[in-house]
CSV table of C-alpha atoms in Angstrom, one decimal:
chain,number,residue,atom,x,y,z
A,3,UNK,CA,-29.9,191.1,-86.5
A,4,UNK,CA,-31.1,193.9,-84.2
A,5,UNK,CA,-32.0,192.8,-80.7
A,6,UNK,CA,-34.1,194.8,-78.5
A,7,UNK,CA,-35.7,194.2,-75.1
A,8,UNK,CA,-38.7,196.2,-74.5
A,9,UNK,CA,-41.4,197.2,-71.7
A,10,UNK,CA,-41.9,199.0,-68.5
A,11,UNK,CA,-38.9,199.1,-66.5
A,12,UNK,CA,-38.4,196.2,-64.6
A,13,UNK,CA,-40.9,194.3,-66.9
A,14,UNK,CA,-38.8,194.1,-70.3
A,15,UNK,CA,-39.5,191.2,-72.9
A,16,UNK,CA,-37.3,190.0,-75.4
A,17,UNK,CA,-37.4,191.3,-79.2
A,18,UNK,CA,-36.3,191.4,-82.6
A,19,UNK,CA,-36.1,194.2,-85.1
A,20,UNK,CA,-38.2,193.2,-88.2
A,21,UNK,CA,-37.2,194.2,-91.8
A,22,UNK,CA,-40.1,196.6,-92.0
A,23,UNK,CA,-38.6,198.1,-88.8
A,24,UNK,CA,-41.4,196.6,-86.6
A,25,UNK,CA,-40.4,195.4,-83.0
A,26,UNK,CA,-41.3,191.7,-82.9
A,27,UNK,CA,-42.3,190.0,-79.8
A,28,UNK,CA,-39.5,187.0,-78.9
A,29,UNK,CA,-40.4,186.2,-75.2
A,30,UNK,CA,-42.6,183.0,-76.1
A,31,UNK,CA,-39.4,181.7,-77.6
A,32,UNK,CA,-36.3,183.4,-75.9
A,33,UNK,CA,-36.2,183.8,-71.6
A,34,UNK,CA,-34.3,186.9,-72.5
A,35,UNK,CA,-30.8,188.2,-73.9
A,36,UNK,CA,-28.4,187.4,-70.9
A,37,UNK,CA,-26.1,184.9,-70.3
A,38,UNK,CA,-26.8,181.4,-72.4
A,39,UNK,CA,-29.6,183.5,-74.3
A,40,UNK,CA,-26.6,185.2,-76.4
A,41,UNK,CA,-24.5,182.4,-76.9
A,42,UNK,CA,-24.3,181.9,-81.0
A,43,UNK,CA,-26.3,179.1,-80.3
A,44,UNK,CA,-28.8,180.7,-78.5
A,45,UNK,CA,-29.0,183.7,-81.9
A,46,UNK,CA,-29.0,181.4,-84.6
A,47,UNK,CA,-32.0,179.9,-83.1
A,48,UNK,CA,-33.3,183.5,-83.9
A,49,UNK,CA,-31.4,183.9,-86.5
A,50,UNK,CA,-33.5,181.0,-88.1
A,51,UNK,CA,-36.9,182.7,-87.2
A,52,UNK,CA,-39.3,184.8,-89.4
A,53,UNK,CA,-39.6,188.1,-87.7
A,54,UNK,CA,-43.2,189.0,-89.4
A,55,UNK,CA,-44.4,185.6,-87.9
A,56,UNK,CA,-44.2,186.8,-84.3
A,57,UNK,CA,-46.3,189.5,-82.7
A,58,UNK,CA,-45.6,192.9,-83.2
A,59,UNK,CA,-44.8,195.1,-80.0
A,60,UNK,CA,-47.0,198.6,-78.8
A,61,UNK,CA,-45.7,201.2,-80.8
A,62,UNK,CA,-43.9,203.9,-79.1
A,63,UNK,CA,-43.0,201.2,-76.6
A,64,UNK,CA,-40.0,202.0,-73.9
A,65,UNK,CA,-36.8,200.1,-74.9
A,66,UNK,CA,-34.6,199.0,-72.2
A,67,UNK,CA,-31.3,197.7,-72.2
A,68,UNK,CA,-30.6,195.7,-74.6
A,69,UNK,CA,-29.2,193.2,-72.4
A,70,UNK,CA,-31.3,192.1,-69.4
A,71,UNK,CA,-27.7,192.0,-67.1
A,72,UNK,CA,-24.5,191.6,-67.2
A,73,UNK,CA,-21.7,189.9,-65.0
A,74,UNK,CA,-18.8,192.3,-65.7
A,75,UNK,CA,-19.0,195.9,-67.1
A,76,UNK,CA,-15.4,197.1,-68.0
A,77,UNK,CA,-14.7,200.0,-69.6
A,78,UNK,CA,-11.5,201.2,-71.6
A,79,UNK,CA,-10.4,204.8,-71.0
A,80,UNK,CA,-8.3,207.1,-73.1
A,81,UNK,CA,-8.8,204.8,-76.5
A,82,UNK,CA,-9.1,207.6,-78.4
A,83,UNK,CA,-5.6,210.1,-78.8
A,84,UNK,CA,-7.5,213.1,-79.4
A,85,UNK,CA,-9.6,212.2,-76.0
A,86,UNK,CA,-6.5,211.7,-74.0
A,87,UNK,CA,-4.9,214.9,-75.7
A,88,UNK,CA,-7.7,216.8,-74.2
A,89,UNK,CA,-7.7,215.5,-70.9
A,90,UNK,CA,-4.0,216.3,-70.6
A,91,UNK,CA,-2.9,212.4,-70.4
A,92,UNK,CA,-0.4,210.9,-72.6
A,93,UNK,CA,-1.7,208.1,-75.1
A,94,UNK,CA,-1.6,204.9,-73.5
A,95,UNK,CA,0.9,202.2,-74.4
A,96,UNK,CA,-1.6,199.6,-73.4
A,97,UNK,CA,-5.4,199.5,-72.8
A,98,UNK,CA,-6.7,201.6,-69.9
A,99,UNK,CA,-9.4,199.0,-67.6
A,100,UNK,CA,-11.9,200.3,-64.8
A,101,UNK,CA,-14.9,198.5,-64.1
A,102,UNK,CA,-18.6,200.2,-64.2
A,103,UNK,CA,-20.9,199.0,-62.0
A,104,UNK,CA,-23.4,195.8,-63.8
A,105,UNK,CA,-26.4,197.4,-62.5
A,106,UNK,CA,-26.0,200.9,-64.2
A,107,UNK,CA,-27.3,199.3,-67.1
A,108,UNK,CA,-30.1,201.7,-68.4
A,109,UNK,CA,-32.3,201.8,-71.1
A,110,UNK,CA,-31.5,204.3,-73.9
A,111,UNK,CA,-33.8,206.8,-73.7
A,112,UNK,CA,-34.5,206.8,-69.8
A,113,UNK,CA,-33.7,209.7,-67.5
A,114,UNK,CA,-30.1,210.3,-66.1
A,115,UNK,CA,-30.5,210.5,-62.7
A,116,UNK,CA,-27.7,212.8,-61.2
A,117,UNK,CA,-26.6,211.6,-58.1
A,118,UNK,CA,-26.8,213.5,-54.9
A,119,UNK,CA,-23.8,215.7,-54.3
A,120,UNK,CA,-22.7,214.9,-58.1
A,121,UNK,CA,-21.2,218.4,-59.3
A,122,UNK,CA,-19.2,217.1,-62.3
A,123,UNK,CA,-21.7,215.2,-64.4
A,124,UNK,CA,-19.9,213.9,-68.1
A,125,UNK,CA,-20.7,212.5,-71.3
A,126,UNK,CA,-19.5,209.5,-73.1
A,127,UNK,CA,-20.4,208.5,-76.6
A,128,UNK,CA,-19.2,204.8,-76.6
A,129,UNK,CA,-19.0,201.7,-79.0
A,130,UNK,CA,-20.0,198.8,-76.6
A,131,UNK,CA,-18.8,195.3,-77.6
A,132,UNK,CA,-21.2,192.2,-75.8
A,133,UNK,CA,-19.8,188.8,-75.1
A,134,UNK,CA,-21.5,185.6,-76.6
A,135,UNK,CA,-18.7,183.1,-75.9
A,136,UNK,CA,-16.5,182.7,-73.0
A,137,UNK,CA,-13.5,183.7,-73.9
A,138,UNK,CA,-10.1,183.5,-71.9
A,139,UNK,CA,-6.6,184.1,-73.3
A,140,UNK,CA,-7.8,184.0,-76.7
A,141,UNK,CA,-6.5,185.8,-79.7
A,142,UNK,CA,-6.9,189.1,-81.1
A,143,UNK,CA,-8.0,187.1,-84.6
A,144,UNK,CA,-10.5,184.8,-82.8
A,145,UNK,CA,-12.3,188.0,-80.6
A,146,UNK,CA,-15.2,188.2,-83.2
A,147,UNK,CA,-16.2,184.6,-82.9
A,148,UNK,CA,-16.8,185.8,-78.8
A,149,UNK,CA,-18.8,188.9,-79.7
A,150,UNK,CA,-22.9,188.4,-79.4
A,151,UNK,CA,-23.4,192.3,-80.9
A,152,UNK,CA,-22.4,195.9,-80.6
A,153,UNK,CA,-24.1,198.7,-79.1
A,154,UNK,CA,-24.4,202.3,-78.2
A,155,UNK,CA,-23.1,203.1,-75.0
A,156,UNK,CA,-23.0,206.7,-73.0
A,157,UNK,CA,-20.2,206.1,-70.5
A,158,UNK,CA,-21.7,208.6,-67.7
A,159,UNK,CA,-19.4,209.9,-65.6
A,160,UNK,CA,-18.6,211.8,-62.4
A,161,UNK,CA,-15.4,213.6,-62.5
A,162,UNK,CA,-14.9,215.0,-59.2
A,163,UNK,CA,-15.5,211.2,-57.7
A,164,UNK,CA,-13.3,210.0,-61.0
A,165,UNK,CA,-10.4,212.2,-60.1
A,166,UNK,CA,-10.2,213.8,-56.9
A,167,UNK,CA,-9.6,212.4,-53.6
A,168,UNK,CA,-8.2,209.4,-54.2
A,169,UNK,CA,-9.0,209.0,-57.5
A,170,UNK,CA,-10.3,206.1,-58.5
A,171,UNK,CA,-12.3,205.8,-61.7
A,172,UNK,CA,-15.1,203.7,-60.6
A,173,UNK,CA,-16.2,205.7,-58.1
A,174,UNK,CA,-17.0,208.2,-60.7
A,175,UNK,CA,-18.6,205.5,-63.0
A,176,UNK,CA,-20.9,203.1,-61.4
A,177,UNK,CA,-24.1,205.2,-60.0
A,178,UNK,CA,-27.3,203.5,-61.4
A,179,UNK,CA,-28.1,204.3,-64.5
A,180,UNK,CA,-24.9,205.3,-66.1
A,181,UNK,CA,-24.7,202.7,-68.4
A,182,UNK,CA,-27.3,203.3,-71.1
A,183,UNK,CA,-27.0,200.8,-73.6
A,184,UNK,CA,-29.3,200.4,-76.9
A,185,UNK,CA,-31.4,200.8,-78.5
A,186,UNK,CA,-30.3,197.5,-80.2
A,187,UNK,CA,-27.5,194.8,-79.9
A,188,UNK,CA,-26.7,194.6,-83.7
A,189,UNK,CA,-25.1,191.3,-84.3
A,190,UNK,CA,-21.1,191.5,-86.4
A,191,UNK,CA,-22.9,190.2,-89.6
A,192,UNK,CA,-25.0,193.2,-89.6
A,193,UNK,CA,-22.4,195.6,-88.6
A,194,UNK,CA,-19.5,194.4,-91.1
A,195,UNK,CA,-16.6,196.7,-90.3
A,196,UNK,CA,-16.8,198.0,-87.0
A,197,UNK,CA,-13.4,199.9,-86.7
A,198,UNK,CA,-15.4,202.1,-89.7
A,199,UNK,CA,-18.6,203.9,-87.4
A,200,UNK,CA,-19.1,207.5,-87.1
A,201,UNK,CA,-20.3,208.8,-83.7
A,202,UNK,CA,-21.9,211.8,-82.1
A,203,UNK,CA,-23.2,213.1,-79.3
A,204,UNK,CA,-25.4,216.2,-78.7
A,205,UNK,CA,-25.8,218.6,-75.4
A,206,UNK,CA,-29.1,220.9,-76.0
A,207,UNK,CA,-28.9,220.7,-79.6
A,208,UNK,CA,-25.4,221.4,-79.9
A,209,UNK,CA,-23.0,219.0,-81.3
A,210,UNK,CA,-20.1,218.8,-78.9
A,211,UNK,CA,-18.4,215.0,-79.8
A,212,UNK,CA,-18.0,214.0,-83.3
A,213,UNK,CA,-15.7,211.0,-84.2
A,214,UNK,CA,-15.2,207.5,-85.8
A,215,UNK,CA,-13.9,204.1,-84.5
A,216,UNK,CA,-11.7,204.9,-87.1
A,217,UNK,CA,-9.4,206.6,-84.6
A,218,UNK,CA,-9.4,204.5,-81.8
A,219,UNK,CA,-6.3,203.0,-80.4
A,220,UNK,CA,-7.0,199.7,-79.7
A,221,UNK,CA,-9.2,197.6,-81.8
A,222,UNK,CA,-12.5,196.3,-80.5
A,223,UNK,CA,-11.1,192.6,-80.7
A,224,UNK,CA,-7.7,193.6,-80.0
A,225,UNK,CA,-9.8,195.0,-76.3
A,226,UNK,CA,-11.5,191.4,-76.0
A,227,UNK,CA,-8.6,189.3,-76.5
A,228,UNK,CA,-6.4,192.1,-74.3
A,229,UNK,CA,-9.0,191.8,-71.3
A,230,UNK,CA,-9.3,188.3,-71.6
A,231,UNK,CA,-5.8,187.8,-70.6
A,232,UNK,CA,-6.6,188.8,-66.9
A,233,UNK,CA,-9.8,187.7,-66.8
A,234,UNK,CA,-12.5,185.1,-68.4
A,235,UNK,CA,-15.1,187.0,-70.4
A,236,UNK,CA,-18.9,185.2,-69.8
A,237,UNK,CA,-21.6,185.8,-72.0
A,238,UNK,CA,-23.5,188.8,-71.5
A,239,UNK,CA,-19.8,190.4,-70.3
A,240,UNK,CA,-19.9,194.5,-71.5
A,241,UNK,CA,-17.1,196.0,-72.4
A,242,UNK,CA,-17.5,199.6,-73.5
A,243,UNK,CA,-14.5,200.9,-75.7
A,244,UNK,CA,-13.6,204.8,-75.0
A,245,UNK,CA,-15.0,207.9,-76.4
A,246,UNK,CA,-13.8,210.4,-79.1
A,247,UNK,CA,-12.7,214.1,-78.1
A,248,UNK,CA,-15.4,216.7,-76.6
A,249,UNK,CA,-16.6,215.5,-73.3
A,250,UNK,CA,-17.1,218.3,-70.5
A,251,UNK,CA,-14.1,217.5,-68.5
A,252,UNK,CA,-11.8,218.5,-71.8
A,253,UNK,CA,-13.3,222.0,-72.5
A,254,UNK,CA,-12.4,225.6,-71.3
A,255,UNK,CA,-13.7,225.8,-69.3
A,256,UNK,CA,-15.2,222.4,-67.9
A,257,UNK,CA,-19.1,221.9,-68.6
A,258,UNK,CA,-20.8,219.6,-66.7
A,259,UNK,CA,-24.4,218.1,-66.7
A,260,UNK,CA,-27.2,220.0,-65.0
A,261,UNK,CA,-30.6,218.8,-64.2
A,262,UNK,CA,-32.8,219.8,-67.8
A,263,UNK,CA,-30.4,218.8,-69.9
A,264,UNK,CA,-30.4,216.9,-72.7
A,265,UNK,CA,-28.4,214.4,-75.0
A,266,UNK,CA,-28.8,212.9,-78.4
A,267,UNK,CA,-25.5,210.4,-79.2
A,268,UNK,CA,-25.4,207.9,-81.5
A,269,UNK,CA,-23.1,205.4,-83.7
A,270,UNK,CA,-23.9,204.4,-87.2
A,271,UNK,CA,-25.5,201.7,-88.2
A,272,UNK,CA,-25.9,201.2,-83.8
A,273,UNK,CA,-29.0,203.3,-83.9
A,274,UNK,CA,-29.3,206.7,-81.2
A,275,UNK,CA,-30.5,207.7,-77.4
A,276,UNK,CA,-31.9,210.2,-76.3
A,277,UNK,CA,-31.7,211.4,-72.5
A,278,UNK,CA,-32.8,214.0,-70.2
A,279,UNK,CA,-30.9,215.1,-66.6
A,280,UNK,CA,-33.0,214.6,-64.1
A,281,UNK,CA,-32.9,215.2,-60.0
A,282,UNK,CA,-32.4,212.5,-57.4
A,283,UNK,CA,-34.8,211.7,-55.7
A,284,UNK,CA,-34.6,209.4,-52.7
């Protein structure tokens, strides 16, 4: 299944993703995707449904996240070697963990609002892995069974709060809106093998990342059961998985976002964004 949540920010309703590629309306049957709404119990109640039978959305609609929240947004750093190669760190023995903040969820076409005093704007192409079933200590060959879908995520970033001063990743992570995620939350069934996805993202029409999960260094399950051993994973839980090589901070020399611009990242068989830089404005 593809799950969408759509409306005016703020306002979203839940939806489905009909055969014909229609948006179906769910909200007279679902409260929305978050928490017990993405249990397996919860989607095979939708799983069950006939999409044509419900009503069909406004086309052109906004799509918002594709979760309405989340309790815990952890992100995996330098999971790709080619990524850490080019920021000039060595490939991690173990999974690198720094928390975004849960209320940078964004939809996946809405502006990217640059922060005030943000000089050092990044890019992130991401596969995003959502949680269905609690899951704590569990094993790497039981993660799937605690994934309610997969999504398209663009880890924004700002580097100078990231990696100056005092360093600390989430500073550089968690400004609203720096979570995009969408359009859908495709369920495992429909993804089938998800360590086999090509990725891209584009700046102004140029392509500037281009990679696969193929090449990641820890496994989207193998990141699950890993994070669960420190922590209990809820449902609605993100955890976005690291980025391929190409990101601003890695060329020479550095290029980092300015208001105008635009991306255009996607994952296959995820579906695509589409953002423009915008200005703060108070």
């Amino acid at each position: 299944m593809k799950l969408v949540r759509f409306g005016a920010k703020g306002a979203e309703k839940p939806g489905i993703v009909a055969a014909d590629g229609s948006i179906r309306d769910l909200s007279g049957l679902v409260p929305d995707f978050a928490g017990d709404g993405l249990t397996p119990a919860a989607l095979d109640r939708i799983r069950a449904l006939d999409p044509l039978s419900l009503p069909e959305a406004p086309q052109g609609v906004r799509l918002g996240s594709c979760i309405a929240r989340t309790g815990n947004f952890i992100a995996v750093g330098l999971n790709y070697a080619d990524h850490a190669a080019e920021s000039g760190l060595p490939v991690p023995k173990e999974p690198v963990l720094f928390n975004k903040a849960p209320n940078c969820l964004a939809g996946p076409d809405d502006d990217v609002v640059l922060p005030p005093g943000a000089t050092k704007g990044d890019w992130e192409v991401e596969l995003a892995i959502v949680i269905g079933k609690t899951a704590y200590r569990i094993e790497e060959k039981d993660a799937v069974a605690h994934i309610a879908g997969y999504a398209v995520c663009n880890d924004l970033s700002e580097r100078e709060w990231q990696t100056e001063g005092t360093g600390q990743w989430v500073k550089g992570k968690a400004a609203p809106g720096f979570g995009p995620l969408g359009p859908w939350l495709v369920t495992p069934d429909e993804v089938g093998d998800v360590q086999a996805l090509d990725m891209f993202l584009d700046l102004n029409g140029k392509r500037v990342q281009k990679g696969s999960t193929r090449t990641m260094i820890f496994s989207a399950a193998f990141c699950v059961a890993y994070i669960s051993k420190f922590m209990q994973l809820d449902p609605g839980d993100v955890i976005t998985t690291g980025t391929p090589p190409g990101v601003g901070l890695g060329m020479k020399p550095p290029l980092y976002l300015k208001v105008g611009d635009t991306m255009h990242l996607g994952i296959e068989k995820l579906g695509e964004q589409r953002q423009t830089v915008v200005a703060y404005q108070g």
